[in-house]
mmCIF file of C-alpha atoms and ligand atoms in Angstrom:
data_model
loop_
_atom_site.group_PDB
_atom_site.id
_atom_site.type_symbol
_atom_site.label_atom_id
_atom_site.label_comp_id
_atom_site.label_asym_id
_atom_site.label_seq_id
_atom_site.Cartn_x
_atom_site.Cartn_y
_atom_site.Cartn_z
ATOM 1 C CA MET A 5 28.867 -49.035 57.733
ATOM 2 C CA THR A 6 28.030 -51.562 55.003
ATOM 3 C CA THR A 7 30.631 -54.285 54.676
ATOM 4 C CA ILE A 8 32.390 -54.055 51.319
ATOM 5 C CA SER A 9 33.161 -57.468 49.858
ATOM 6 C CA ARG A 10 36.787 -58.192 49.097
ATOM 7 C CA ARG A 11 35.854 -58.461 45.420
ATOM 8 C CA THR A 12 34.270 -54.987 45.356
ATOM 9 C CA LEU A 13 37.270 -53.487 47.113
ATOM 10 C CA LEU A 14 39.673 -55.142 44.644
ATOM 11 C CA SER A 15 37.713 -53.985 41.569
ATOM 12 C CA ALA A 16 37.391 -50.454 42.976
ATOM 13 C CA SER A 17 41.132 -50.227 43.623
ATOM 14 C CA ALA A 18 41.877 -51.618 40.165
ATOM 15 C CA ALA A 19 39.595 -48.971 38.642
ATOM 16 C CA GLY A 20 41.268 -46.342 40.802
ATOM 17 C CA ALA A 21 44.686 -47.455 39.587
ATOM 18 C CA PHE A 22 43.502 -47.253 35.992
ATOM 19 C CA VAL A 23 42.188 -43.677 36.401
ATOM 20 C CA ALA A 24 45.313 -42.559 38.239
ATOM 21 C CA ALA A 25 47.658 -43.854 35.531
ATOM 22 C CA ALA A 26 48.969 -40.874 33.556
ATOM 23 C CA PRO A 27 47.298 -41.001 30.143
ATOM 24 C CA ARG A 28 49.737 -42.255 27.524
ATOM 25 C CA ILE A 29 51.500 -39.382 25.707
ATOM 26 C CA LEU A 30 50.167 -39.507 22.152
ATOM 27 C CA ARG A 31 53.021 -40.359 19.761
ATOM 28 C CA ALA A 32 52.242 -40.989 16.100
ATOM 29 C CA ALA A 33 55.201 -42.670 14.342
ATOM 30 C CA ASP A 34 57.489 -41.718 17.299
ATOM 31 C CA LYS A 35 56.479 -38.023 16.998
ATOM 32 C CA VAL A 36 54.591 -36.485 19.923
ATOM 33 C CA THR A 37 51.169 -35.145 18.865
ATOM 34 C CA LEU A 38 50.514 -31.565 19.970
ATOM 35 C CA ARG A 39 46.764 -30.920 19.797
ATOM 36 C CA LEU A 40 45.878 -27.248 20.263
ATOM 37 C CA SER A 41 42.250 -26.163 20.791
ATOM 38 C CA GLY A 42 41.231 -22.505 20.426
ATOM 39 C CA PRO A 43 38.053 -20.447 19.879
ATOM 40 C CA MET A 44 39.663 -18.211 17.251
ATOM 41 C CA SER A 45 39.378 -18.894 13.505
ATOM 42 C CA GLU A 46 42.230 -20.312 11.424
ATOM 43 C CA THR A 47 42.735 -16.865 9.809
ATOM 44 C CA ASP A 48 43.266 -15.105 13.165
ATOM 45 C CA GLN A 49 46.906 -13.918 13.236
ATOM 46 C CA ARG A 50 47.705 -16.049 16.275
ATOM 47 C CA ALA A 51 46.407 -19.141 14.453
ATOM 48 C CA VAL A 52 48.281 -18.207 11.261
ATOM 49 C CA ALA A 53 51.535 -17.879 13.229
ATOM 50 C CA MET A 54 51.007 -21.219 15.006
ATOM 51 C CA ILE A 55 50.368 -22.937 11.650
ATOM 52 C CA ASN A 56 53.156 -21.214 9.689
ATOM 53 C CA VAL A 57 55.843 -20.725 12.340
ATOM 54 C CA PHE A 58 55.310 -23.040 15.326
ATOM 55 C CA GLY A 59 54.240 -26.212 13.489
ATOM 56 C CA PRO A 60 57.127 -26.328 11.005
ATOM 57 C CA ALA A 61 59.693 -25.439 13.702
ATOM 58 C CA VAL A 62 58.825 -28.489 15.842
ATOM 59 C CA ALA A 63 58.085 -30.880 12.934
ATOM 60 C CA GLY A 64 61.294 -32.851 13.552
ATOM 61 C CA PHE A 65 59.874 -34.499 16.680
ATOM 62 C CA ALA A 66 56.257 -33.309 17.034
ATOM 63 C CA SER A 67 53.172 -33.205 14.861
ATOM 64 C CA PHE A 68 51.244 -29.985 15.493
ATOM 65 C CA ASP A 69 47.469 -30.671 15.321
ATOM 66 C CA PRO A 70 45.453 -27.436 15.704
ATOM 67 C CA HIS A 71 41.655 -27.269 16.104
ATOM 68 C CA TRP A 72 40.128 -23.762 15.612
ATOM 69 C CA ASN A 73 36.670 -22.270 16.214
ATOM 70 C CA ALA A 74 36.406 -24.206 19.494
ATOM 71 C CA THR A 75 35.716 -27.365 17.459
ATOM 72 C CA LEU A 76 37.680 -29.665 19.825
ATOM 73 C CA PHE A 77 36.927 -28.065 23.233
ATOM 74 C CA LYS A 78 34.537 -25.229 24.217
ATOM 75 C CA GLN A 79 36.132 -21.839 24.970
ATOM 76 C CA GLY A 80 37.226 -21.814 28.608
ATOM 77 C CA THR A 81 37.516 -25.622 29.035
ATOM 78 C CA GLU A 82 40.971 -25.983 27.459
ATOM 79 C CA LEU A 83 43.055 -25.606 30.622
ATOM 80 C CA ALA A 84 41.103 -28.341 32.420
ATOM 81 C CA SER A 85 41.470 -30.552 29.339
ATOM 82 C CA ILE A 86 45.241 -30.084 29.374
ATOM 83 C CA ALA A 87 45.295 -30.781 33.132
ATOM 84 C CA ARG A 88 43.431 -34.044 32.466
ATOM 85 C CA GLY A 89 45.785 -35.066 29.664
ATOM 86 C CA ASN A 90 43.118 -34.769 26.920
ATOM 87 C CA LEU A 91 44.815 -31.818 25.196
ATOM 88 C CA GLU A 92 48.417 -30.646 24.844
ATOM 89 C CA MET A 93 48.134 -26.908 24.008
ATOM 90 C CA SER A 94 45.843 -23.907 24.100
ATOM 91 C CA ILE A 95 46.003 -20.132 23.784
ATOM 92 C CA THR A 96 44.776 -19.231 27.239
ATOM 93 C CA SER A 97 44.081 -15.926 28.984
ATOM 94 C CA PRO A 98 44.594 -14.323 32.415
ATOM 95 C CA GLN A 99 40.795 -14.408 32.783
ATOM 96 C CA GLU A 100 40.716 -18.196 32.349
ATOM 97 C CA LEU A 101 43.693 -18.657 34.701
ATOM 98 C CA ALA A 102 42.018 -16.369 37.279
ATOM 99 C CA GLN A 103 39.014 -18.735 37.415
ATOM 100 C CA ILE A 104 41.348 -21.333 38.935
ATOM 101 C CA ILE A 105 44.203 -19.271 40.437
ATOM 102 C CA PRO A 106 42.747 -15.929 41.643
ATOM 103 C CA GLU A 107 45.988 -13.890 41.655
ATOM 104 C CA TRP A 108 45.967 -13.922 37.819
ATOM 105 C CA SER A 109 43.015 -11.542 37.899
ATOM 106 C CA ILE A 110 45.575 -8.736 38.196
ATOM 107 C CA PHE A 111 46.031 -8.996 34.416
ATOM 108 C CA THR A 112 42.301 -8.753 33.804
ATOM 109 C CA ALA A 113 42.158 -5.233 35.235
ATOM 110 C CA GLY A 114 41.319 -2.615 32.641
ATOM 111 C CA TYR A 115 43.816 0.133 31.866
ATOM 112 C CA LEU A 116 46.751 -1.632 33.596
ATOM 113 C CA MET A 117 48.885 -3.020 30.743
ATOM 114 C CA LYS A 118 50.268 -0.308 28.426
ATOM 115 C CA ASP A 119 51.097 -1.971 25.088
ATOM 116 C CA ALA A 120 52.559 -5.065 23.391
ATOM 117 C CA GLU A 121 56.139 -4.326 24.491
ATOM 118 C CA HIS A 122 54.977 -3.858 28.088
ATOM 119 C CA GLN A 123 53.325 -7.294 27.910
ATOM 120 C CA LYS A 124 56.645 -8.875 26.852
ATOM 121 C CA LYS A 125 58.606 -7.122 29.623
ATOM 122 C CA VAL A 126 56.074 -8.097 32.302
ATOM 123 C CA PHE A 127 55.868 -11.743 31.171
ATOM 124 C CA ALA A 128 59.680 -12.031 31.297
ATOM 125 C CA ALA A 129 60.017 -10.212 34.663
ATOM 126 C CA PRO A 130 61.372 -12.224 37.651
ATOM 127 C CA PHE A 131 58.267 -11.409 39.693
ATOM 128 C CA MET A 132 56.285 -13.563 37.255
ATOM 129 C CA ASP A 133 58.286 -16.737 38.091
ATOM 130 C CA ALA A 134 56.194 -17.632 41.153
ATOM 131 C CA MET A 135 52.935 -17.100 39.234
ATOM 132 C CA LYS A 136 54.108 -19.279 36.332
ATOM 133 C CA LYS A 137 55.240 -21.979 38.787
ATOM 134 C CA GLY A 138 51.818 -21.875 40.412
ATOM 135 C CA VAL A 139 50.220 -22.693 37.055
ATOM 136 C CA GLU A 140 52.661 -25.577 36.509
ATOM 137 C CA ASP A 141 52.145 -26.992 39.992
ATOM 138 C CA LYS A 142 48.354 -26.552 40.205
ATOM 139 C CA LEU A 143 47.366 -27.158 36.571
ATOM 140 C CA GLY A 144 50.235 -29.080 34.984
ATOM 141 C CA VAL A 145 50.408 -26.285 32.395
ATOM 142 C CA LYS A 146 53.556 -24.452 31.301
ATOM 143 C CA LEU A 147 53.011 -20.927 29.972
ATOM 144 C CA LEU A 148 55.531 -20.712 27.124
ATOM 145 C CA THR A 149 55.094 -17.133 25.884
ATOM 146 C CA VAL A 150 52.780 -14.110 25.847
ATOM 147 C CA MET A 151 50.700 -13.376 22.739
ATOM 148 C CA TYR A 152 49.341 -9.944 21.847
ATOM 149 C CA LEU A 153 45.578 -9.968 21.291
ATOM 150 C CA GLY A 154 45.200 -6.196 21.006
ATOM 151 C CA ARG A 155 43.496 -3.202 22.555
ATOM 152 C CA ARG A 156 39.871 -4.059 23.311
ATOM 153 C CA GLN A 157 37.300 -1.584 22.002
ATOM 154 C CA VAL A 158 33.544 -1.311 22.535
ATOM 155 C CA ASN A 159 31.609 -2.381 19.397
ATOM 156 C CA LEU A 160 27.866 -1.671 19.261
ATOM 157 C CA ARG A 161 24.918 -2.589 16.992
ATOM 158 C CA MET A 162 23.271 0.837 17.197
ATOM 159 C CA PRO A 163 24.680 3.762 15.183
ATOM 160 C CA LYS A 164 26.412 6.673 16.920
ATOM 161 C CA ALA A 165 23.496 8.977 16.060
ATOM 162 C CA GLU A 166 21.213 6.721 18.124
ATOM 163 C CA ARG A 167 23.590 6.204 21.080
ATOM 164 C CA THR A 168 26.799 8.226 21.378
ATOM 165 C CA ILE A 169 29.234 6.879 23.968
ATOM 166 C CA ASN A 170 31.370 9.508 25.688
ATOM 167 C CA THR A 171 31.588 8.309 29.310
ATOM 168 C CA PRO A 172 30.663 5.098 31.204
ATOM 169 C CA ALA A 173 27.300 6.694 32.086
ATOM 170 C CA ASP A 174 26.410 6.480 28.368
ATOM 171 C CA MET A 175 26.817 2.663 28.549
ATOM 172 C CA ALA A 176 23.925 2.304 31.030
ATOM 173 C CA GLY A 177 21.475 -0.407 29.979
ATOM 174 C CA ILE A 178 23.614 -1.663 27.094
ATOM 175 C CA LYS A 179 23.668 -5.494 26.947
ATOM 176 C CA LEU A 180 27.404 -5.852 26.367
ATOM 177 C CA ARG A 181 28.533 -9.392 25.591
ATOM 178 C CA MET A 182 31.566 -10.441 27.569
ATOM 179 C CA PRO A 183 33.322 -13.825 27.656
ATOM 180 C CA GLY A 184 31.760 -15.942 30.392
ATOM 181 C CA THR A 185 34.245 -15.694 33.249
ATOM 182 C CA ASP A 186 33.895 -13.616 36.428
ATOM 183 C CA ALA A 187 36.752 -11.262 35.570
ATOM 184 C CA TRP A 188 35.288 -10.480 32.145
ATOM 185 C CA MET A 189 31.801 -9.917 33.558
ATOM 186 C CA PHE A 190 33.317 -7.561 36.126
ATOM 187 C CA LEU A 191 35.062 -5.594 33.353
ATOM 188 C CA GLY A 192 31.764 -5.246 31.475
ATOM 189 C CA LYS A 193 30.168 -3.787 34.613
ATOM 190 C CA ALA A 194 33.176 -1.515 35.200
ATOM 191 C CA LEU A 195 32.600 -0.109 31.698
ATOM 192 C CA GLY A 196 29.085 0.892 32.839
ATOM 193 C CA ALA A 197 27.212 -1.769 30.841
ATOM 194 C CA ASN A 198 25.069 -4.834 31.609
ATOM 195 C CA PRO A 199 27.475 -7.729 30.885
ATOM 196 C CA VAL A 200 25.978 -10.783 29.113
ATOM 197 C CA PRO A 201 28.061 -14.008 28.849
ATOM 198 C CA VAL A 202 28.267 -15.433 25.297
ATOM 199 C CA ALA A 203 30.932 -17.754 23.832
ATOM 200 C CA PHE A 204 33.261 -16.152 21.281
ATOM 201 C CA THR A 205 31.982 -18.401 18.482
ATOM 202 C CA GLU A 206 28.355 -17.361 19.190
ATOM 203 C CA VAL A 207 28.930 -13.576 19.220
ATOM 204 C CA TYR A 208 28.226 -12.910 15.521
ATOM 205 C CA THR A 209 24.792 -14.582 15.712
ATOM 206 C CA ALA A 210 23.985 -12.843 19.006
ATOM 207 C CA LEU A 211 24.736 -9.472 17.365
ATOM 208 C CA GLN A 212 22.779 -10.382 14.222
ATOM 209 C CA THR A 213 19.660 -11.392 16.196
ATOM 210 C CA GLY A 214 19.893 -8.477 18.634
ATOM 211 C CA ALA A 215 20.262 -10.821 21.595
ATOM 212 C CA ILE A 216 23.059 -8.454 22.653
ATOM 213 C CA ASP A 217 23.658 -4.753 21.955
ATOM 214 C CA GLY A 218 27.394 -5.098 21.473
ATOM 215 C CA GLN A 219 30.664 -6.785 22.326
ATOM 216 C CA ASP A 220 34.248 -5.802 23.067
ATOM 217 C CA ASN A 221 37.224 -7.122 21.148
ATOM 218 C CA PRO A 222 40.351 -5.737 19.494
ATOM 219 C CA LEU A 223 39.971 -4.482 15.923
ATOM 220 C CA PRO A 224 41.705 -7.525 14.362
ATOM 221 C CA SER A 225 39.105 -9.836 15.973
ATOM 222 C CA ASP A 226 36.237 -7.598 14.792
ATOM 223 C CA LYS A 227 37.608 -7.984 11.252
ATOM 224 C CA ASP A 228 38.423 -11.694 11.462
ATOM 225 C CA MET A 229 34.990 -12.591 12.882
ATOM 226 C CA LYS A 230 33.176 -10.082 10.586
ATOM 227 C CA PHE A 231 31.491 -8.412 13.594
ATOM 228 C CA TYR A 232 31.552 -5.173 11.532
ATOM 229 C CA GLU A 233 28.875 -6.701 9.273
ATOM 230 C CA VAL A 234 26.340 -6.658 12.147
ATOM 231 C CA THR A 235 27.419 -3.571 14.098
ATOM 232 C CA LYS A 236 27.393 0.190 13.436
ATOM 233 C CA GLN A 237 29.987 1.780 15.709
ATOM 234 C CA ILE A 238 33.329 1.222 17.418
ATOM 235 C CA VAL A 239 34.138 3.300 20.499
ATOM 236 C CA LEU A 240 37.916 3.470 20.988
ATOM 237 C CA THR A 241 37.955 2.939 24.771
ATOM 238 C CA SER A 242 41.161 0.784 24.590
ATOM 239 C CA HIS A 243 40.000 -0.463 27.992
ATOM 240 C CA LEU A 244 42.242 -3.557 28.064
ATOM 241 C CA VAL A 245 45.517 -4.160 26.229
ATOM 242 C CA ASP A 246 44.647 -7.824 26.008
ATOM 243 C CA GLN A 247 47.112 -10.709 26.204
ATOM 244 C CA ASN A 248 47.001 -14.487 25.870
ATOM 245 C CA TYR A 249 49.526 -17.122 26.871
ATOM 246 C CA LEU A 250 50.583 -20.155 24.851
ATOM 247 C CA ALA A 251 49.752 -23.002 27.258
ATOM 248 C CA PHE A 252 51.660 -26.294 26.984
ATOM 249 C CA SER A 253 51.160 -29.573 28.851
ATOM 250 C CA LYS A 254 53.855 -29.885 31.557
ATOM 251 C CA LYS A 255 53.550 -33.675 31.319
ATOM 252 C CA VAL A 256 54.501 -33.526 27.618
ATOM 253 C CA TRP A 257 57.175 -30.870 28.254
ATOM 254 C CA ASP A 258 58.886 -33.048 30.863
ATOM 255 C CA LYS A 259 59.130 -35.917 28.362
ATOM 256 C CA LEU A 260 60.958 -33.780 25.783
ATOM 257 C CA SER A 261 64.754 -33.718 25.583
ATOM 258 C CA PRO A 262 66.494 -30.427 26.514
ATOM 259 C CA GLU A 263 67.082 -29.786 22.803
ATOM 260 C CA GLU A 264 63.409 -30.439 21.985
ATOM 261 C CA GLN A 265 62.357 -28.149 24.853
ATOM 262 C CA ALA A 266 64.615 -25.368 23.530
ATOM 263 C CA THR A 267 63.133 -25.825 20.041
ATOM 264 C CA VAL A 268 59.561 -25.664 21.371
ATOM 265 C CA GLN A 269 60.374 -22.544 23.408
ATOM 266 C CA LYS A 270 61.965 -20.758 20.433
ATOM 267 C CA ALA A 271 59.116 -21.805 18.126
ATOM 268 C CA ALA A 272 56.616 -20.386 20.629
ATOM 269 C CA ASP A 273 58.465 -17.068 20.970
ATOM 270 C CA ASP A 274 58.924 -16.749 17.205
ATOM 271 C CA ALA A 275 55.244 -17.499 16.529
ATOM 272 C CA ALA A 276 54.159 -15.000 19.198
ATOM 273 C CA GLU A 277 56.419 -12.275 17.737
ATOM 274 C CA SER A 278 55.183 -12.930 14.195
ATOM 275 C CA ALA A 279 51.540 -12.702 15.319
ATOM 276 C CA ARG A 280 52.262 -9.608 17.431
ATOM 277 C CA GLN A 281 53.651 -7.654 14.492
ATOM 278 C CA LYS A 282 50.705 -8.675 12.274
ATOM 279 C CA GLN A 283 48.146 -7.702 14.964
ATOM 280 C CA LEU A 284 49.821 -4.300 15.508
ATOM 281 C CA ALA A 285 49.810 -3.586 11.761
ATOM 282 C CA LEU A 286 46.142 -4.581 11.556
ATOM 283 C CA GLU A 287 45.233 -2.294 14.474
ATOM 284 C CA ASN A 288 46.789 0.621 12.565
ATOM 285 C CA ASP A 289 44.979 -0.160 9.313
ATOM 286 C CA LEU A 290 41.544 -1.305 10.460
ATOM 287 C CA GLU A 291 40.052 2.017 11.664
ATOM 288 C CA ALA A 292 40.023 3.241 8.039
ATOM 289 C CA PHE A 293 38.630 -0.111 6.866
ATOM 290 C CA PHE A 294 35.714 -0.045 9.344
ATOM 291 C CA LYS A 295 34.915 3.581 8.389
ATOM 292 C CA GLN A 296 34.834 2.495 4.736
ATOM 293 C CA GLN A 297 32.367 -0.212 5.801
ATOM 294 C CA GLY A 298 30.107 2.569 7.116
ATOM 295 C CA LEU A 299 30.829 2.245 10.844
ATOM 296 C CA ASP A 300 31.342 5.256 13.104
ATOM 297 C CA VAL A 301 34.771 4.867 14.728
ATOM 298 C CA TYR A 302 35.554 7.494 17.363
ATOM 299 C CA THR A 303 37.355 8.192 20.629
ATOM 300 C CA PRO A 304 35.315 8.757 23.820
ATOM 301 C CA ASP A 305 36.435 10.481 27.024
ATOM 302 C CA VAL A 306 39.077 7.822 27.715
ATOM 303 C CA ALA A 307 40.131 9.491 30.988
ATOM 304 C CA ALA A 308 36.569 9.092 32.291
ATOM 305 C CA PHE A 309 36.544 5.395 31.312
ATOM 306 C CA ARG A 310 40.013 4.835 32.807
ATOM 307 C CA LYS A 311 39.016 6.407 36.158
ATOM 308 C CA HIS A 312 35.714 4.521 36.370
ATOM 309 C CA VAL A 313 37.338 1.171 35.519
ATOM 310 C CA GLN A 314 40.402 1.608 37.765
ATOM 311 C CA ASP A 315 38.239 2.711 40.721
ATOM 312 C CA ALA A 316 36.027 -0.353 40.214
ATOM 313 C CA TYR A 317 39.001 -2.730 40.259
ATOM 314 C CA LEU A 318 40.849 -1.131 43.166
ATOM 315 C CA SER A 319 37.721 -1.264 45.358
ATOM 316 C CA SER A 320 36.910 -4.810 44.192
ATOM 317 C CA ASP A 321 37.498 -8.166 45.907
ATOM 318 C CA PHE A 322 39.740 -9.069 42.956
ATOM 319 C CA SER A 323 42.482 -6.704 44.112
ATOM 320 C CA LYS A 324 42.710 -8.576 47.447
ATOM 321 C CA ASP A 325 44.100 -11.585 45.525
ATOM 322 C CA TRP A 326 46.858 -9.625 43.804
ATOM 323 C CA PRO A 327 50.425 -10.250 44.957
ATOM 324 C CA LYS A 328 51.503 -7.370 47.209
ATOM 325 C CA GLY A 329 53.214 -4.584 45.266
ATOM 326 C CA MET A 330 52.794 -6.226 41.873
ATOM 327 C CA VAL A 331 50.723 -3.354 40.432
ATOM 328 C CA ASP A 332 53.656 -1.010 41.203
ATOM 329 C CA GLN A 333 56.138 -3.512 39.704
ATOM 330 C CA ILE A 334 54.012 -3.718 36.550
ATOM 331 C CA ASN A 335 53.660 0.070 36.310
ATOM 332 C CA ALA A 336 57.421 0.467 36.811
ATOM 333 C CA LEU A 337 58.213 -1.571 33.645
HETATM 334 C C1 LIG B 410 36.583 -13.221 23.604
HETATM 335 O O1 LIG B 410 35.957 -14.267 23.826
HETATM 336 O O2 LIG B 410 36.080 -12.077 23.406
HETATM 337 C C2 LIG B 410 38.117 -13.310 23.620
HETATM 338 O O3 LIG B 410 38.672 -12.156 23.034
HETATM 339 C C3 LIG B 410 38.599 -13.431 25.054
HETATM 340 C C4 LIG B 410 40.102 -13.649 25.049
HETATM 341 O O4 LIG B 410 40.581 -13.888 26.369
HETATM 342 C C5 LIG B 410 40.449 -14.853 24.198
HETATM 343 O O5 LIG B 410 39.888 -16.035 24.782
HETATM 344 C C6 LIG B 410 39.858 -14.666 22.787
HETATM 345 O O6 LIG B 410 38.457 -14.472 22.861
HETATM 346 C C7 LIG B 410 40.096 -15.891 21.935
HETATM 347 O O7 LIG B 410 41.493 -16.147 21.857
HETATM 348 C C8 LIG B 410 39.510 -15.656 20.542
HETATM 349 O O8 LIG B 410 40.136 -14.528 19.948
#
């Protein structure tokens, strides 16, 4: 045991005290600064709603400061940044939450959630209270509202004539890009493919160079990121009705007045609803658009995909983390 001089001990404890001090809440001209970091572009409907609905609604006491295309923090590092006090907001996902709190992987299971309305009912259900509290207690993040990302579809570089996808067996050997978390990689495997982790902002280039054979995202994302320029077919598996959550620093939330908190909550719900309606409209219109762009857009044997994916999840280690009976509660809504 080396003896530690009094001086060293004092400086170490001073340093410790400095690190432990909660980082100052950023306030520019007595307004709290709300930095949001996301991997989506500024023309993605969720971004548009945050800029046009959320920002103006909280402008009386907060300055909304969004950073798109993962320019402030890399995709998947936002929650940790909020926990550390380096970021105030993000648009997170069950997959990212599941990396830290395993029970959230229930919402990464393919073919569980039914549609946008189901997402709203589930998020508001009493059985979600304990899960939301877990995120607040463990991460210092408050999940304000659920955002509709859309039904995820398989999108491939090769034309249908070269590789027609009807069942998961037809996906064998396909290098399918998935976001780089365990739950996403598992979903790629459950679809029958070889999952390859690539960040959202790198997917276009990976498709263009042939580093991957395809990716899976909802139609609005395929349009917004111009993936249709470097792919030839969209297989309407609808394997995950995907959802995000508007994440908000609990430390900042606790410093707001009750009126400010109510304004933030309403602004979040209004922005989410605005984006949801735009995404749903886009999903209806984009099949025709992609066909006009020369892509094959067709429906596979969805029942075969559903069975293969659900069997994979139910026999997986993931399902051991799911709160008892929650699948039935979700299905009952
Ligand atoms: C993606 O990286 O494919 C994904 O769709 C995963 C989602 O969970 C979400 O992170 C989304 O990217 C971003 O919000 C960008 O749309």
